[in-house]
Coordinates of C-alpha atoms in Angstrom, one line a residue:
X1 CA -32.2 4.1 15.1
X2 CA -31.7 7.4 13.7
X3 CA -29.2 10.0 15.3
X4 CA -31.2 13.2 14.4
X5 CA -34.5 11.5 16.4
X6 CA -34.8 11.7 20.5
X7 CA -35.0 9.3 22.5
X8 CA -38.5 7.5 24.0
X9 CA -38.8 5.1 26.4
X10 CA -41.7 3.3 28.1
X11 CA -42.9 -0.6 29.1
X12 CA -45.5 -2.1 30.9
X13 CA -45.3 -4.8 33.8
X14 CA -45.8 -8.9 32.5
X15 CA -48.1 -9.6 34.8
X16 CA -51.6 -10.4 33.8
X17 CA -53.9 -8.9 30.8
X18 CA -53.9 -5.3 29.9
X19 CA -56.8 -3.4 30.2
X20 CA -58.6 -1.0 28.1
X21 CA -56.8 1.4 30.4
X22 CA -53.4 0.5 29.5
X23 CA -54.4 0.7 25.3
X24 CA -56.3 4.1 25.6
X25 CA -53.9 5.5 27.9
X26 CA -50.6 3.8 26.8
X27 CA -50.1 1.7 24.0
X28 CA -52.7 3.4 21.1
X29 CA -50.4 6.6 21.9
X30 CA -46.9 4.9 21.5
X31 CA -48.3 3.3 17.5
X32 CA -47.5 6.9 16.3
X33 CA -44.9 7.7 18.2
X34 CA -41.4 7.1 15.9
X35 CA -42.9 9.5 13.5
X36 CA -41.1 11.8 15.9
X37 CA -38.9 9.7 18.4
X38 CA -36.4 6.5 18.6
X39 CA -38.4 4.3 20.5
X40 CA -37.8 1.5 22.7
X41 CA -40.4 -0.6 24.6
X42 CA -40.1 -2.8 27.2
X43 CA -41.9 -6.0 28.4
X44 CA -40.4 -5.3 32.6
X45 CA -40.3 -8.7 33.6
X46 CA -37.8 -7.7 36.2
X47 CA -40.1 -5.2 37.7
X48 CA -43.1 -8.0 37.8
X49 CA -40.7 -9.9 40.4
X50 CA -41.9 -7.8 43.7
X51 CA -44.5 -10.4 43.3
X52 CA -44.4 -13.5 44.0
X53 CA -45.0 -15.2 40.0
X54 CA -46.1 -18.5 39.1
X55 CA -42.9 -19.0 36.9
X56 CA -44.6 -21.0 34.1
X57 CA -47.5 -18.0 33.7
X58 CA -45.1 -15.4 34.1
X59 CA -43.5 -16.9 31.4
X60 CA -46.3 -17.0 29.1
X61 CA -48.0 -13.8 30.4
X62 CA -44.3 -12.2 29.2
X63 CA -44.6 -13.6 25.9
X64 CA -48.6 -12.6 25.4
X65 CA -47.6 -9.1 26.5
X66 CA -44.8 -8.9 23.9
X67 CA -47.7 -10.3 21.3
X68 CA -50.1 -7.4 22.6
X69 CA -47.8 -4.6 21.5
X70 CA -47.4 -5.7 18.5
X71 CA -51.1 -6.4 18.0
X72 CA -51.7 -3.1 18.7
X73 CA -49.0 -1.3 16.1
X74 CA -46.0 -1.4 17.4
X75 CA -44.3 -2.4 14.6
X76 CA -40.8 -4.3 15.9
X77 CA -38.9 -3.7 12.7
X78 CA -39.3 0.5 13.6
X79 CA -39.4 0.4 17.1
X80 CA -37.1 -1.2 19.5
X81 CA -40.1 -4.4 21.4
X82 CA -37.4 -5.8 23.5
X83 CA -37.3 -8.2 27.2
X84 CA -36.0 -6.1 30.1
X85 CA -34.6 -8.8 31.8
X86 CA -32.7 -10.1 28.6
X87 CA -30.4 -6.9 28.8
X88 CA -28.3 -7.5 31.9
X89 CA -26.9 -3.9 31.6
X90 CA -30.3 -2.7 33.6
X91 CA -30.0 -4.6 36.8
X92 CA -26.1 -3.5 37.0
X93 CA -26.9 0.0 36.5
X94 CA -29.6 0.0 38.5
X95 CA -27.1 -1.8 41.7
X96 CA -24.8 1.6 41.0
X97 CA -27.8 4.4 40.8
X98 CA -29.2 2.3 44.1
X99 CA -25.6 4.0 45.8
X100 CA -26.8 7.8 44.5
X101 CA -30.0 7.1 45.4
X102 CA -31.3 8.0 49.3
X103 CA -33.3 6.3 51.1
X104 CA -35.5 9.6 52.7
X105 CA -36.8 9.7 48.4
X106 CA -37.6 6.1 48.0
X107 CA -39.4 6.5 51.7
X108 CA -41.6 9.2 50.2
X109 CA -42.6 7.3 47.0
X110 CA -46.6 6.8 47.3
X111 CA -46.4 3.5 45.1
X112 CA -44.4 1.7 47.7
X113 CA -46.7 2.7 50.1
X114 CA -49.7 1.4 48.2
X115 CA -48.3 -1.7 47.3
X116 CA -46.9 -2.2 50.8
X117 CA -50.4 -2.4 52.1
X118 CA -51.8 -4.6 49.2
X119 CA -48.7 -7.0 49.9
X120 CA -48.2 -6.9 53.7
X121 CA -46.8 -10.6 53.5
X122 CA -44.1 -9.6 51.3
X123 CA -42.5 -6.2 51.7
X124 CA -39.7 -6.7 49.9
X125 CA -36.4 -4.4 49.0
X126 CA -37.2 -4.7 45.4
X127 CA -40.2 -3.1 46.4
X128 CA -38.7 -0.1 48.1
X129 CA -36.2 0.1 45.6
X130 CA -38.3 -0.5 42.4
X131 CA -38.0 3.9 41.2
X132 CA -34.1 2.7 41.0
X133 CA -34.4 0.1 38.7
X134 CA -36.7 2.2 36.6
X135 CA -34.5 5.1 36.8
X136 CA -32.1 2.6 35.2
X137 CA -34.7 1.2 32.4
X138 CA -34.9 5.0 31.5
X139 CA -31.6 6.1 32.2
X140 CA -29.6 3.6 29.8
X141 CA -31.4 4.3 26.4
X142 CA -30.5 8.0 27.2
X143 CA -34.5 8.8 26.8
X144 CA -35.3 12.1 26.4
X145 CA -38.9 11.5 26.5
X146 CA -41.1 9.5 28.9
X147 CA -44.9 8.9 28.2
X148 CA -46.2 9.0 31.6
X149 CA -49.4 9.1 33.2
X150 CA -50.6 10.8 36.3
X151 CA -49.3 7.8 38.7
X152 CA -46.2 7.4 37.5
X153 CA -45.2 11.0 37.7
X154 CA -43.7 10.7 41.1
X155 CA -41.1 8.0 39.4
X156 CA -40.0 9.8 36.8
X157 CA -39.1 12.8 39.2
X158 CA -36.9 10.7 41.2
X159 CA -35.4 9.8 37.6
X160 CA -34.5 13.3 37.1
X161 CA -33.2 13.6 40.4
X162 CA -30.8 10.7 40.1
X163 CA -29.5 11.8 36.7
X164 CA -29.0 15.3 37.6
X165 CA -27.2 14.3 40.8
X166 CA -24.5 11.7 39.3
X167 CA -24.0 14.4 36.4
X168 CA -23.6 16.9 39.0
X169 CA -20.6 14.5 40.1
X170 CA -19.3 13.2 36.8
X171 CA -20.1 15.8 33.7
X172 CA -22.7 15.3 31.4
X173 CA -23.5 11.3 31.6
X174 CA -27.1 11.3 31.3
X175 CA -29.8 12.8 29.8
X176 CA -32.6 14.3 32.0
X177 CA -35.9 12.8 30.7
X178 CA -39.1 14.9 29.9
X179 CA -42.5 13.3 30.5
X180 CA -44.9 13.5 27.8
X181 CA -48.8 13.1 28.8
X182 CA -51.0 11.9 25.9
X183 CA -53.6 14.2 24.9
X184 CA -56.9 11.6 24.9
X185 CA -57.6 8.3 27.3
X186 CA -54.7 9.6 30.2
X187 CA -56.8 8.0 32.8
X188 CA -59.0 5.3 32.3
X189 CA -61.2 4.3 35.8
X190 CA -62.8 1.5 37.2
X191 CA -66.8 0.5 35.5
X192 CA -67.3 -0.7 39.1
X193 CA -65.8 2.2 41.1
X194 CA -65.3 5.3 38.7
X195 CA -62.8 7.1 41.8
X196 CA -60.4 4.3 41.1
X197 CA -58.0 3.8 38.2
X198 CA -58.7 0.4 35.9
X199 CA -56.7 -2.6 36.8
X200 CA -55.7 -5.7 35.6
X201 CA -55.8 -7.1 39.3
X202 CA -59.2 -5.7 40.1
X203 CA -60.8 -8.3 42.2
X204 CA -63.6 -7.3 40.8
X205 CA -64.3 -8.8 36.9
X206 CA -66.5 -6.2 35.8
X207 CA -64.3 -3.3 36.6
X208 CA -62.1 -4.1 33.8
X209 CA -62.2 -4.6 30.3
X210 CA -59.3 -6.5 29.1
X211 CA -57.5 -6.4 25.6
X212 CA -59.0 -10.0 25.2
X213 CA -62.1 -9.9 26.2
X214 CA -64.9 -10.8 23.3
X215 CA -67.5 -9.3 22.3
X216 CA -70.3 -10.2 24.5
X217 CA -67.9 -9.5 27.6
X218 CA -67.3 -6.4 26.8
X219 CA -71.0 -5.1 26.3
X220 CA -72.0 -7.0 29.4
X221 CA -69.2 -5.2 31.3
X222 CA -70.6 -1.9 30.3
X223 CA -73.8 -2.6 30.4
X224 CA -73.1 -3.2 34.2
X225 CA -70.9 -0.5 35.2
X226 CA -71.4 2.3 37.7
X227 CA -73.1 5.3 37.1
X228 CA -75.4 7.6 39.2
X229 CA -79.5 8.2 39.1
X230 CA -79.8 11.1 36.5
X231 CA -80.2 9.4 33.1
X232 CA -78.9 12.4 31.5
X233 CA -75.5 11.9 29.1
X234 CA -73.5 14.8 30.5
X235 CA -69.8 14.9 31.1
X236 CA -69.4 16.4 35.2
X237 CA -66.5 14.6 36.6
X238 CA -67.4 16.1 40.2
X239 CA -71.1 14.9 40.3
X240 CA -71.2 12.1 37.4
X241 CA -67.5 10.5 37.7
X242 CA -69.3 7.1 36.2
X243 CA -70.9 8.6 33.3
X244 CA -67.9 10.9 32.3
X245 CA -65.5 8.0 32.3
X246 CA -67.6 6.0 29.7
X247 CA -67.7 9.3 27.9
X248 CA -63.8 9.6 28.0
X249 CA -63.7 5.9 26.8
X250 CA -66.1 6.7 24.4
X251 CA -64.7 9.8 23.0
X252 CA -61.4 8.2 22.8
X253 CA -62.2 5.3 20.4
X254 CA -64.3 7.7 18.8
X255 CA -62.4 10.4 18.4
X256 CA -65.8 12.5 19.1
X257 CA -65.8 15.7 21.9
X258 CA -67.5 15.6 24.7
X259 CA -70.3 18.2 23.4
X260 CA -70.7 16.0 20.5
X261 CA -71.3 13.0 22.7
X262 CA -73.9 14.8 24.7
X263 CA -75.7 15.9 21.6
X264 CA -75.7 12.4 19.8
X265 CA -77.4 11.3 23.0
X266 CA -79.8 13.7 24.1
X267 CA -82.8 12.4 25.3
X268 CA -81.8 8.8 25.5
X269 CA -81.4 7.2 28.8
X270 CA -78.1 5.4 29.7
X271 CA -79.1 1.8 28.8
X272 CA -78.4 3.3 24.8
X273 CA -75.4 5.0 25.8
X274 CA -73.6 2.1 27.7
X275 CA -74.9 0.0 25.0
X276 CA -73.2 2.1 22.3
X277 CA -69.6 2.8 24.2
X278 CA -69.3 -1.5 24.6
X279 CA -70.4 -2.1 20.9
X280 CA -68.0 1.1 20.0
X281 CA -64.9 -0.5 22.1
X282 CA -65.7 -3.7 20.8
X283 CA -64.9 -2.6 17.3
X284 CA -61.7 -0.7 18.8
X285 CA -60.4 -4.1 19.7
X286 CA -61.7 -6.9 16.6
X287 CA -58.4 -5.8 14.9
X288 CA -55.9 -5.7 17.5
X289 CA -57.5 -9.1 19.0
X290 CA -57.3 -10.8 15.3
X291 CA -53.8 -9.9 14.8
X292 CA -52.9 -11.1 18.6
X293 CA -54.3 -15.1 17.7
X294 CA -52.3 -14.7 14.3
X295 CA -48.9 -13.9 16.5
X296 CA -49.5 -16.3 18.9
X297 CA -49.5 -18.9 16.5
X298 CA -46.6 -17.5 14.4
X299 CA -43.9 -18.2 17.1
X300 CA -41.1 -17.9 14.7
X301 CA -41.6 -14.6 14.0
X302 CA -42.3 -13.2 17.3
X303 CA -38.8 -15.6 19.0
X304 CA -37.1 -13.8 15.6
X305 CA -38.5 -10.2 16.9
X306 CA -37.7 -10.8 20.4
X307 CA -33.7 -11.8 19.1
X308 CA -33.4 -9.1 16.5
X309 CA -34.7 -6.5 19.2
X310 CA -33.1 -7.5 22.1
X311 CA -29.6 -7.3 20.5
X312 CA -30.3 -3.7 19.6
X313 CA -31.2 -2.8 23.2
X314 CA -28.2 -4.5 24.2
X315 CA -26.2 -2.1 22.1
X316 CA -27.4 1.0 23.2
X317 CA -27.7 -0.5 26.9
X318 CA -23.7 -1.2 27.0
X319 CA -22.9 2.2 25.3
X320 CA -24.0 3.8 28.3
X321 CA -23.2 1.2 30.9
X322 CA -19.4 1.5 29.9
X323 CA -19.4 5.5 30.3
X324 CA -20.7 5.2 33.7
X325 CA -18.6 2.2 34.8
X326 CA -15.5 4.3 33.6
X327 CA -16.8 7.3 35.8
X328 CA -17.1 5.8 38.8
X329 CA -14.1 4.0 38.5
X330 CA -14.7 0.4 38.1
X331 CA -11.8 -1.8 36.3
X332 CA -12.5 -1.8 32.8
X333 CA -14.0 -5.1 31.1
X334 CA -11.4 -7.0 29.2

């Protein structure tokens, strides 16, 4: 890693498939991202556990997501493509932030909340306490950067807070992150409910398209999603949510402006233009799907990946692990 670069951090949940949402908004941002930043990417199996997880999927799911970044250009021999829960360093800073951390902020995150409805049954602490270990995930790598999107703003603020407060205490241990909102694709929503954000856990099939969808899914899922009575391609948010979301989608894979994607469809009714964004996204994907099958059957290289990558986090993990054990006091490691 180089010393002149910042710091970027950022990882996605292994649970499940990603969605279009999570490429658009997420991952097709990161691929350029150590033109200008150290970056380090994590599969967060640890976070995945306020869930109950079939242990054999989870497994898998973990190794398919670690597959789907580097599908999608995130090269491992530039960027740091590392397990979460193969660097102990994040759980045990994340035990000592918990004791800085107050229990009125975690009350007020809206996440918890949300996910304390969807998971009545299981409430758990690492629920309430999940902005903790995420403040750790961020806090070790000393990131100065965090590409965020609108949900996970709220997280990232408690991040700041905790860092600020134990360097308040102890000098200059941390670094206080700066989000970083992609330009293009911040938000994708729902094909079935266009006021909702796209998930992978959607009950609903169609809402989503996922990374590994073919061909013929994809269309079909566009040519079925939610739009509104006026067959007119106009991007309105407020009054045509539906239609301005496939225009988003469409613009991003695209890389054509709203105005341009009004004028290339003037006068055509929505059945061409759903048709068009699922035959355009479809062609986003080809690659990165191609590439996924060819890792998934190369296992050597992605176990060497995992190894090479992992030891590097490691590094930078216990760099900062030891300054804040030595702060607070705990007996030095023999």
């Amino acid at each position: 890693m180089s010393d002149d670069k910042q710091i970027l951090y950022s990882g996605m949940q292994a649970t499940g498939s990603l969605t279009l949402g999570n490429y658009l908004g997420a991952l097709k941002n990161w691929v350029k991202m150590h033109e200008e930043y150290d970056c380090y990417y994590g599969v967060m199996d640890l976070h995945s556990l306020t869930v109950r997880q079939d242990p054999v999927k989870f497994r898998q799911n973990a190794k398919k997501l670690y597959a789907l970044y580097v599908a999608a250009g995130l090269d491992p021999e530039i960027n740091c493509v590392y397990f979460q829960s193969h660097v102990s360093a994040h759980a045990e800073l994340a035990w000592i932030l918990d004791c800085f951390t107050y229990m009125g902020e975690l009350s007020r995150m809206t996440q918890f909340k949300d996910k304390a409805q969807k998971h009545e049954d299981n409430v758990n602490a690492g629920l309430f306490t999940y902005p903790v270990l995420m403040a750790s995930d961020i806090l070790l790598y000393q990131a100065a950067v965090v590409p965020v999107g609108i949900d996970q703003k709220q997280h990232l603020e408690i991040t700041r807070d905790i860092a600020e407060r134990f360097n308040n205490l102890y000098g200059d241990v941390f670094t206080v992150p700066e989000p970083y909102f992609g330009e293009n694709g911040a938000k994708v929503m729902s094909l079935a409910d266009p006021s909702k954000k796209m998930s992978k856990s959607d009950e609903n099939q169609n809402a989503a398209i996922l990374l590994i969808d073919d061909r013929d899914t994809i269309i079909r899922k566009f040519k079925r999603a939610v739009t509104d009575s006026d067959a007119e391609v106009r991007y309105d948010p407020d009054t045509k949510p539906g239609i301005s979301n496939l225009m988003e989608i469409y613009g991003s894979v695209t890389d054509k402006s709203s105005e341009e994607i009004e004028k290339e469809f003037q006068g055509k009714g929505y059945g061409d233009f759903k048709l068009a964004v699922g035959e355009a996204v479809a062609d986003e994907l080809t690659p990165l799907q191609q590439k996924y099958e060819e890792l998934l059957a190369d296992k050597t290289y992605i176990e060497e990946c995992i190894k090479r990558n992992d030891e590097k986090a490691r590094r930078a993990a216990t760099k900062t692990l030891r300054k804040v054990r030595r702060k607070v006091g705990l007996t030095d490691l023999s």
